[in-house]
Amino acid sequence: MIVGLIVNPVAGLGGAVALKGSDGAQVQARALELGAVPRARARAAAALRALHARRPDALVRTVAGPMGEDSALAAGVRFEVAHRPGPAGRGRAATGPADTRAAVAALGVVDLLLFTGGDGTARDVLDAGPRPPVLGVPAGVKVYSGCFAVSPAAAGAAAAAFDGRTAEAEVVDLDEEAHRAGGVGARLYGTLRVPAGRARLSGRKTGSSAAPPGSAESIARAVVAAMRPGTAYALGPGATTLAVGRALGLELTPLGVDVVRDGAVLARDVTEQRLLTLAMSQVTHGVLSVIGGQGFVIGRGNQQFSPRVLDALAGIVVLATQQKLAALGGRPLLVDSGDPLADAALAGHVRVVTGHRESVLYRIQSASEELP
C-alpha cells in the first residue's frame, strides 16, 4: 500500500491566538508573533502512527521538509521523498497554496492521498485535481468540509482500512476576512473522492437555520438564569452563545471567545493564553455550542479551549437545540483538543442545555476513540 502525504505546516496557526484562520503570510506572521505553536506536523505524525500500527507494510510517499518528511520521520514510518517544494522568496512562503497544488501533481498516483490542514488546504487539493482518492487530516482552525476524518488517529485508521471503495465529499470554505468580521456563511467549492466508510469522517458542517424561532433564545435564558455571582463564563463561538450575549444585554465578538462575569464583559476576543490566565485566577466555566452535522464541542474554531485551559476550567456547559442533537442520529459529541488524555477526561456523558428548563444527558467522547 502506498499512501501519499502532504502537510500544510502553517495550518491552524491562527486558532489559539484568536485570529480565526491562518490564510495569508501576514496572518501567519502575526500568529507567530502572538506565540502560536505549529501543530500540523504533530497531527500528521499521529495519523501516520495510526496507519503504521495497522499496516506496517504501508509506504508513505511525501514531500521534503515540513510538508511531510518531518512528520514521517517523527512517526517512524517507512517513507520516500518524491517532491521538493521550490524555495521561498520574493514575498512568497515556501509552503503556500501553489506548493500544495504542485505536491499533489508530483506525488502522482498513490492508493490514497492524505493531506493535513484545514478547509483552505482542502480547496488547494481540489484545485490540483487529484487522481487518487483523498482524506483530510484535520489541523486547521476551521474544518467544515466533509472530506476530513474526525481526528488524526481516525484518518490513519481509515487509511489502513481503505479497500478502494469511494464516495463524494464536499469541500467548503469561508472568506476569512468576512469570517473575522462575523460573516459565517460557507461556500461550496466542489467535491473530492474519499474512502466510502463514513464512520470515521466528520461530515460537512451544517447551520442552524432549521431550528424553530426562539430555540437559541430559550437556551440563552436557561444559561443566564444559571449563572452564579462572581463566577466567570468563557463563551465560545456560535450562534447560540451569541444569543447568550443578547440575553445579557451584551454584544459579543462574532466567532471569538469572550469572558463575562456578573453581566458584564470581563475580557473580549481572548487568546488561549489570556483565557488560561483568567481560568487560573478565578472560577471559570466554559460555555460551548455544538457544531451542527459534525457534533464537535472542542477543537473546531475554538482552539482557545486548549488542553491546559480545559484542565483549569471549573467545568463546561454545552448548548445545542434538540433539532441539532437529533440530526446527529445517535452519534456522540466529539472532543479533539489535540491531547488524547485531555479528551479522554471529558468522555462519558455531558448535560446539554436544549432550552429553558430543558436539558438532556448526551454521550461525548474523544474524536480519536474508535467509532463503531
Short mmCIF file of C-alpha atoms in Angstrom, two decimals:
data_model
loop_
_atom_site.label_atom_id
_atom_site.label_comp_id
_atom_site.label_asym_id
_atom_site.label_seq_id
_atom_site.Cartn_x
_atom_site.Cartn_y
_atom_site.Cartn_z
CA MET A 1 0.00 0.00 0.00
CA ILE A 2 1.32 3.42 -0.97
CA VAL A 3 -0.10 6.41 0.90
CA GLY A 4 0.68 9.94 -0.18
CA LEU A 5 1.14 12.65 2.44
CA ILE A 6 1.05 16.42 2.08
CA VAL A 7 1.24 18.67 5.15
CA ASN A 8 0.37 22.36 5.29
CA PRO A 9 2.77 23.28 8.12
CA VAL A 10 1.07 26.60 8.90
CA ALA A 11 -2.44 25.14 9.16
CA GLY A 12 -4.16 26.06 12.41
CA LEU A 13 -1.67 28.75 13.45
CA GLY A 14 -4.33 31.40 13.95
CA GLY A 15 -6.70 29.39 16.13
CA ALA A 16 -5.35 29.61 19.68
CA VAL A 17 -4.31 33.25 19.19
CA ALA A 18 -7.84 34.32 18.19
CA LEU A 19 -7.11 35.16 14.54
CA LYS A 20 -9.95 32.88 13.32
CA GLY A 21 -7.89 31.48 10.46
CA SER A 22 -4.37 31.06 9.11
CA ASP A 23 -4.62 32.08 5.45
CA GLY A 24 -2.02 34.53 4.17
CA ALA A 25 1.58 35.29 5.08
CA GLN A 26 0.65 38.35 7.16
CA VAL A 27 -1.78 36.41 9.32
CA GLN A 28 0.75 33.60 9.77
CA ALA A 29 3.46 36.06 10.79
CA ARG A 30 1.11 37.75 13.25
CA ALA A 31 0.13 34.38 14.72
CA LEU A 32 3.78 33.52 15.36
CA GLU A 33 4.34 36.94 16.95
CA LEU A 34 1.45 36.18 19.31
CA GLY A 35 3.06 32.92 20.34
CA ALA A 36 1.21 30.43 18.13
CA VAL A 37 2.70 26.94 18.09
CA PRO A 38 2.54 25.00 14.79
CA ARG A 39 0.63 21.75 15.23
CA ALA A 40 0.17 20.33 11.72
CA ARG A 41 3.41 18.30 11.82
CA ALA A 42 2.40 16.54 15.05
CA ARG A 43 -1.13 15.84 13.83
CA ALA A 44 0.16 14.37 10.57
CA ALA A 45 2.57 12.19 12.56
CA ALA A 46 -0.30 10.96 14.73
CA ALA A 47 -2.18 9.89 11.61
CA LEU A 48 0.87 8.05 10.31
CA ARG A 49 1.35 6.22 13.61
CA ALA A 50 -2.24 5.01 13.50
CA LEU A 51 -1.70 3.88 9.90
CA HIS A 52 1.57 2.11 10.74
CA ALA A 53 0.02 0.29 13.72
CA ARG A 54 -2.50 -1.34 11.37
CA ARG A 55 -0.49 -1.50 8.14
CA PRO A 56 3.24 -1.63 8.94
CA ASP A 57 3.90 -2.56 5.30
CA ALA A 58 2.49 0.77 4.01
CA LEU A 59 4.93 3.05 2.22
CA VAL A 60 4.42 6.80 2.65
CA ARG A 61 5.26 8.92 -0.39
CA THR A 62 5.65 12.51 0.69
CA VAL A 63 7.17 15.97 0.26
CA ALA A 64 10.52 17.13 1.63
CA GLY A 65 10.84 19.01 4.92
CA PRO A 66 7.83 20.40 6.81
CA MET A 67 5.40 19.44 4.05
CA GLY A 68 5.56 15.77 5.04
CA GLU A 69 9.06 14.37 5.53
CA ASP A 70 9.36 15.77 9.07
CA SER A 71 6.10 14.09 10.09
CA ALA A 72 7.15 10.77 8.58
CA LEU A 73 10.44 10.91 10.49
CA ALA A 74 8.61 11.74 13.72
CA ALA A 75 6.22 8.82 13.21
CA GLY A 76 8.99 6.35 12.40
CA VAL A 77 7.28 5.02 9.27
CA ARG A 78 8.77 3.80 6.00
CA PHE A 79 8.74 6.66 3.52
CA GLU A 80 10.21 8.14 0.38
CA VAL A 81 10.52 11.79 -0.64
CA ALA A 82 9.00 12.27 -4.07
CA HIS A 83 8.92 16.06 -4.27
CA ARG A 84 10.81 19.09 -3.03
CA PRO A 85 8.95 22.43 -2.95
CA GLY A 86 10.51 25.48 -4.53
CA PRO A 87 12.43 27.93 -2.34
CA ALA A 88 10.79 30.87 -0.63
CA GLY A 89 11.47 34.30 -1.94
CA ARG A 90 10.05 37.49 -3.40
CA GLY A 91 7.37 37.69 -0.75
CA ARG A 92 6.07 34.13 -1.13
CA ALA A 93 6.03 31.47 1.54
CA ALA A 94 7.77 28.15 0.93
CA THR A 95 4.55 26.28 1.71
CA GLY A 96 1.77 28.29 0.12
CA PRO A 97 -1.23 27.12 -1.93
CA ALA A 98 0.87 26.77 -5.08
CA ASP A 99 3.19 24.37 -3.27
CA THR A 100 0.25 22.22 -2.18
CA ARG A 101 -1.07 22.06 -5.73
CA ALA A 102 2.39 21.21 -7.09
CA ALA A 103 2.81 18.49 -4.48
CA VAL A 104 -0.48 16.83 -5.44
CA ALA A 105 0.73 16.61 -9.04
CA ALA A 106 4.23 15.47 -8.08
CA LEU A 107 3.15 12.61 -5.82
CA GLY A 108 1.29 11.06 -8.72
CA VAL A 109 -0.89 8.00 -8.36
CA VAL A 110 -0.98 6.54 -4.86
CA ASP A 111 -3.58 4.32 -3.23
CA LEU A 112 -4.77 7.16 -1.02
CA LEU A 113 -3.60 10.75 -0.57
CA LEU A 114 -3.61 12.14 2.97
CA PHE A 115 -3.43 15.91 3.33
CA THR A 116 -3.06 17.74 6.62
CA GLY A 117 -4.62 21.17 7.05
CA GLY A 118 -8.00 22.87 7.09
CA ASP A 119 -10.62 23.94 4.59
CA GLY A 120 -8.17 26.19 2.73
CA THR A 121 -5.84 23.25 2.19
CA ALA A 122 -8.76 21.14 1.01
CA ARG A 123 -9.51 23.80 -1.60
CA ASP A 124 -5.90 23.74 -2.79
CA VAL A 125 -6.03 19.95 -3.13
CA LEU A 126 -9.33 20.21 -5.01
CA ASP A 127 -7.86 22.82 -7.37
CA ALA A 128 -5.00 20.45 -8.19
CA GLY A 129 -7.44 17.83 -9.49
CA PRO A 130 -6.07 14.80 -7.66
CA ARG A 131 -6.29 11.45 -9.43
CA PRO A 132 -6.30 9.23 -6.31
CA PRO A 133 -8.92 9.42 -3.58
CA VAL A 134 -8.00 11.69 -0.69
CA LEU A 135 -8.62 12.07 3.03
CA GLY A 136 -8.04 15.13 5.19
CA VAL A 137 -6.17 15.02 8.50
CA PRO A 138 -7.77 17.87 10.50
CA ALA A 139 -5.28 20.54 11.56
CA GLY A 140 -6.89 23.84 10.55
CA VAL A 141 -8.74 26.46 12.54
CA LYS A 142 -11.93 25.78 10.61
CA VAL A 143 -12.57 22.24 9.39
CA TYR A 144 -16.07 22.39 7.98
CA SER A 145 -15.60 20.29 4.81
CA GLY A 146 -16.82 16.72 4.66
CA CYS A 147 -13.53 15.30 3.32
CA PHE A 148 -11.80 15.22 6.74
CA ALA A 149 -11.53 12.41 9.25
CA VAL A 150 -12.78 13.26 12.73
CA SER A 151 -9.22 13.15 14.12
CA PRO A 152 -5.65 12.34 13.06
CA ALA A 153 -5.93 8.86 14.58
CA ALA A 154 -9.19 8.27 12.72
CA ALA A 155 -7.50 9.36 9.48
CA GLY A 156 -4.73 6.80 9.94
CA ALA A 157 -7.22 4.07 10.82
CA ALA A 158 -9.37 4.90 7.80
CA ALA A 159 -6.33 4.87 5.53
CA ALA A 160 -5.29 1.45 6.82
CA ALA A 161 -8.80 0.06 6.27
CA PHE A 162 -9.26 1.59 2.81
CA ASP A 163 -10.45 -1.06 0.37
CA GLY A 164 -10.74 1.05 -2.76
CA ARG A 165 -14.43 1.96 -2.41
CA THR A 166 -15.03 5.71 -2.52
CA ALA A 167 -17.75 8.31 -2.03
CA GLU A 168 -18.02 12.01 -2.80
CA ALA A 169 -17.42 14.53 -0.01
CA GLU A 170 -17.95 18.27 -0.17
CA VAL A 171 -15.26 20.92 0.09
CA VAL A 172 -16.47 24.16 1.66
CA ASP A 173 -14.58 27.22 2.85
CA LEU A 174 -15.17 30.65 4.34
CA ASP A 175 -13.81 34.00 3.23
CA GLU A 176 -11.51 34.61 6.21
CA GLU A 177 -11.80 38.40 6.09
CA ALA A 178 -15.59 38.13 6.21
CA HIS A 179 -15.20 35.36 8.78
CA ARG A 180 -13.26 37.67 11.11
CA ALA A 181 -15.90 40.37 10.64
CA GLY A 182 -18.62 37.96 11.71
CA GLY A 183 -19.75 36.53 8.37
CA VAL A 184 -20.20 32.80 8.83
CA GLY A 185 -21.63 31.60 5.53
CA ALA A 186 -19.65 28.75 3.96
CA ARG A 187 -19.38 28.38 0.20
CA LEU A 188 -19.39 25.02 -1.58
CA TYR A 189 -16.39 24.70 -3.92
CA GLY A 190 -16.71 21.14 -5.15
CA THR A 191 -16.29 17.53 -4.13
CA LEU A 192 -13.42 15.11 -3.60
CA ARG A 193 -13.39 11.32 -3.62
CA VAL A 194 -12.83 9.93 -0.12
CA PRO A 195 -12.94 6.42 1.42
CA ALA A 196 -16.53 5.17 1.43
CA GLY A 197 -16.58 4.22 5.12
CA ARG A 198 -18.29 7.25 6.67
CA ALA A 199 -17.96 6.38 10.35
CA ARG A 200 -14.55 8.00 10.73
CA LEU A 201 -15.35 11.05 8.58
CA SER A 202 -16.53 14.27 10.17
CA GLY A 203 -19.12 15.20 7.55
CA ARG A 204 -19.88 18.72 6.42
CA LYS A 205 -20.81 21.36 8.98
CA THR A 206 -24.48 22.34 8.82
CA GLY A 207 -26.07 25.54 10.03
CA SER A 208 -28.86 26.14 12.50
CA SER A 209 -31.37 27.64 10.08
CA ALA A 210 -33.76 24.70 10.52
CA ALA A 211 -34.16 25.33 14.24
CA PRO A 212 -37.53 26.79 15.24
CA PRO A 213 -37.51 30.54 16.00
CA GLY A 214 -36.67 31.20 19.63
CA SER A 215 -34.69 27.99 20.23
CA ALA A 216 -31.40 29.82 20.78
CA GLU A 217 -33.10 32.46 22.91
CA SER A 218 -34.71 29.77 25.06
CA ILE A 219 -31.32 28.13 25.62
CA ALA A 220 -29.79 31.53 26.37
CA ARG A 221 -32.37 32.28 29.06
CA ALA A 222 -31.55 28.98 30.74
CA VAL A 223 -27.81 29.71 30.70
CA VAL A 224 -28.20 33.23 32.08
CA ALA A 225 -30.56 32.02 34.82
CA ALA A 226 -27.93 29.51 35.97
CA MET A 227 -25.02 31.98 36.06
CA ARG A 228 -23.58 32.48 39.55
CA PRO A 229 -22.41 35.80 41.00
CA GLY A 230 -18.66 36.26 40.96
CA THR A 231 -18.15 33.39 38.51
CA ALA A 232 -16.62 33.93 35.05
CA TYR A 233 -18.03 32.32 31.92
CA ALA A 234 -15.99 31.89 28.74
CA LEU A 235 -18.45 31.96 25.85
CA GLY A 236 -17.19 30.13 22.78
CA PRO A 237 -18.13 30.96 19.18
CA GLY A 238 -21.52 30.11 17.73
CA ALA A 239 -24.98 31.49 17.13
CA THR A 240 -26.30 30.04 20.39
CA THR A 241 -23.59 31.64 22.51
CA LEU A 242 -24.21 34.97 20.75
CA ALA A 243 -27.81 34.60 21.94
CA VAL A 244 -26.48 34.27 25.50
CA GLY A 245 -24.77 37.62 24.99
CA ARG A 246 -28.02 39.18 23.80
CA ALA A 247 -29.82 37.80 26.85
CA LEU A 248 -27.20 39.55 28.99
CA GLY A 249 -27.59 42.78 27.02
CA LEU A 250 -24.04 42.38 25.64
CA GLU A 251 -22.65 42.41 22.11
CA LEU A 252 -20.15 39.56 21.91
CA THR A 253 -17.34 39.01 19.42
CA PRO A 254 -18.64 37.05 16.44
CA LEU A 255 -16.69 33.79 16.17
CA GLY A 256 -14.46 34.72 19.10
CA VAL A 257 -14.27 33.79 22.77
CA ASP A 258 -15.46 36.41 25.27
CA VAL A 259 -15.37 36.09 29.05
CA VAL A 260 -18.26 37.56 31.05
CA ARG A 261 -18.84 37.94 34.78
CA ASP A 262 -21.76 39.43 36.69
CA GLY A 263 -23.48 40.53 33.50
CA ALA A 264 -20.50 42.42 32.05
CA VAL A 265 -17.69 41.61 29.62
CA LEU A 266 -14.55 40.81 31.57
CA ALA A 267 -12.34 40.12 28.53
CA ARG A 268 -13.15 40.28 24.83
CA ASP A 269 -11.90 38.04 21.98
CA VAL A 270 -9.35 36.30 24.18
CA THR A 271 -6.39 34.22 23.09
CA GLU A 272 -5.64 30.84 24.60
CA GLN A 273 -3.01 32.38 26.88
CA ARG A 274 -5.37 35.10 28.12
CA LEU A 275 -8.12 32.55 28.73
CA LEU A 276 -5.69 30.36 30.69
CA THR A 277 -4.64 33.30 32.86
CA LEU A 278 -8.27 34.10 33.67
CA ALA A 279 -9.19 30.47 34.33
CA MET A 280 -6.26 30.08 36.71
CA SER A 281 -7.06 33.26 38.63
CA GLN A 282 -10.78 32.75 39.24
CA VAL A 283 -13.61 30.23 38.95
CA THR A 284 -14.36 29.99 35.23
CA HIS A 285 -16.79 27.83 33.26
CA GLY A 286 -16.65 27.25 29.50
CA VAL A 287 -19.90 27.69 27.57
CA LEU A 288 -19.69 25.81 24.28
CA SER A 289 -22.04 25.14 21.40
CA VAL A 290 -22.20 22.03 19.21
CA ILE A 291 -21.20 22.22 15.54
CA GLY A 292 -24.21 21.12 13.51
CA GLY A 293 -23.79 17.98 11.43
CA GLN A 294 -20.39 17.18 12.96
CA GLY A 295 -21.04 17.12 16.69
CA PHE A 296 -17.77 18.77 17.74
CA VAL A 297 -17.72 20.59 21.05
CA ILE A 298 -13.95 21.20 21.28
CA GLY A 299 -11.35 21.55 18.52
CA ARG A 300 -13.18 23.21 15.62
CA GLY A 301 -12.94 27.01 15.58
CA ASN A 302 -12.46 27.25 19.36
CA GLN A 303 -8.81 26.24 19.81
CA GLN A 304 -8.57 28.75 22.66
CA PHE A 305 -10.00 25.90 24.76
CA SER A 306 -6.68 24.06 24.76
CA PRO A 307 -5.86 21.05 26.95
CA ARG A 308 -4.33 23.24 29.63
CA VAL A 309 -7.31 25.60 29.59
CA LEU A 310 -9.71 22.67 29.86
CA ASP A 311 -7.76 21.46 32.88
CA ALA A 312 -8.01 24.90 34.52
CA LEU A 313 -11.77 25.36 33.95
CA ALA A 314 -14.22 24.62 36.76
CA GLY A 315 -16.48 22.92 34.21
CA ILE A 316 -18.10 23.24 30.80
CA VAL A 317 -21.69 23.95 29.74
CA VAL A 318 -22.74 22.51 26.38
CA LEU A 319 -25.51 24.10 24.32
CA ALA A 320 -27.48 22.62 21.42
CA THR A 321 -31.01 22.67 20.09
CA GLN A 322 -32.97 19.44 20.16
CA GLN A 323 -33.01 19.51 16.35
CA LYS A 324 -29.20 19.68 16.22
CA LEU A 325 -28.84 16.69 18.51
CA ALA A 326 -31.49 14.74 16.62
CA ALA A 327 -29.63 15.37 13.35
CA LEU A 328 -26.61 13.52 14.74
CA GLY A 329 -28.63 10.31 14.56
CA GLY A 330 -27.27 9.00 17.84
CA ARG A 331 -23.64 9.74 17.03
CA PRO A 332 -21.68 11.08 20.02
CA LEU A 333 -20.49 14.60 20.62
CA LEU A 334 -16.76 14.87 19.90
CA VAL A 335 -13.70 16.43 21.53
CA ASP A 336 -10.44 16.98 19.62
CA SER A 337 -8.24 19.25 21.74
CA GLY A 338 -5.00 17.74 20.44
CA ASP A 339 -4.28 15.88 23.68
CA PRO A 340 -5.79 12.39 23.94
CA LEU A 341 -5.60 12.47 27.74
CA ALA A 342 -7.48 15.77 27.94
CA ASP A 343 -10.08 14.45 25.51
CA ALA A 344 -10.49 11.22 27.47
CA ALA A 345 -11.06 13.21 30.67
CA LEU A 346 -14.21 14.70 29.13
CA ALA A 347 -15.53 11.39 27.81
CA GLY A 348 -18.71 9.89 29.17
CA HIS A 349 -21.96 11.83 29.30
CA VAL A 350 -22.48 15.57 29.41
CA ARG A 351 -25.61 17.55 30.21
CA VAL A 352 -26.63 19.54 27.13
CA VAL A 353 -28.87 22.58 27.61
CA THR A 354 -31.57 22.39 24.93
CA GLY A 355 -33.99 25.07 26.14
CA HIS A 356 -35.39 26.92 29.13
CA ARG A 357 -35.67 24.31 31.90
CA GLU A 358 -34.79 21.65 29.30
CA SER A 359 -31.65 19.54 29.11
CA VAL A 360 -30.57 16.04 28.17
CA LEU A 361 -27.67 13.78 29.03
CA TYR A 362 -25.74 13.01 25.85
CA ARG A 363 -22.73 10.84 25.13
CA ILE A 364 -19.43 12.63 24.47
CA GLN A 365 -16.13 11.04 23.51
CA SER A 366 -12.66 11.71 22.20
CA ALA A 367 -12.59 12.04 18.42
CA SER A 368 -9.60 9.67 18.49
CA GLU A 369 -11.64 6.89 20.06
CA GLU A 370 -12.63 4.08 17.75
CA LEU A 371 -16.08 4.64 16.27
CA PRO A 372 -18.43 1.73 15.51
#
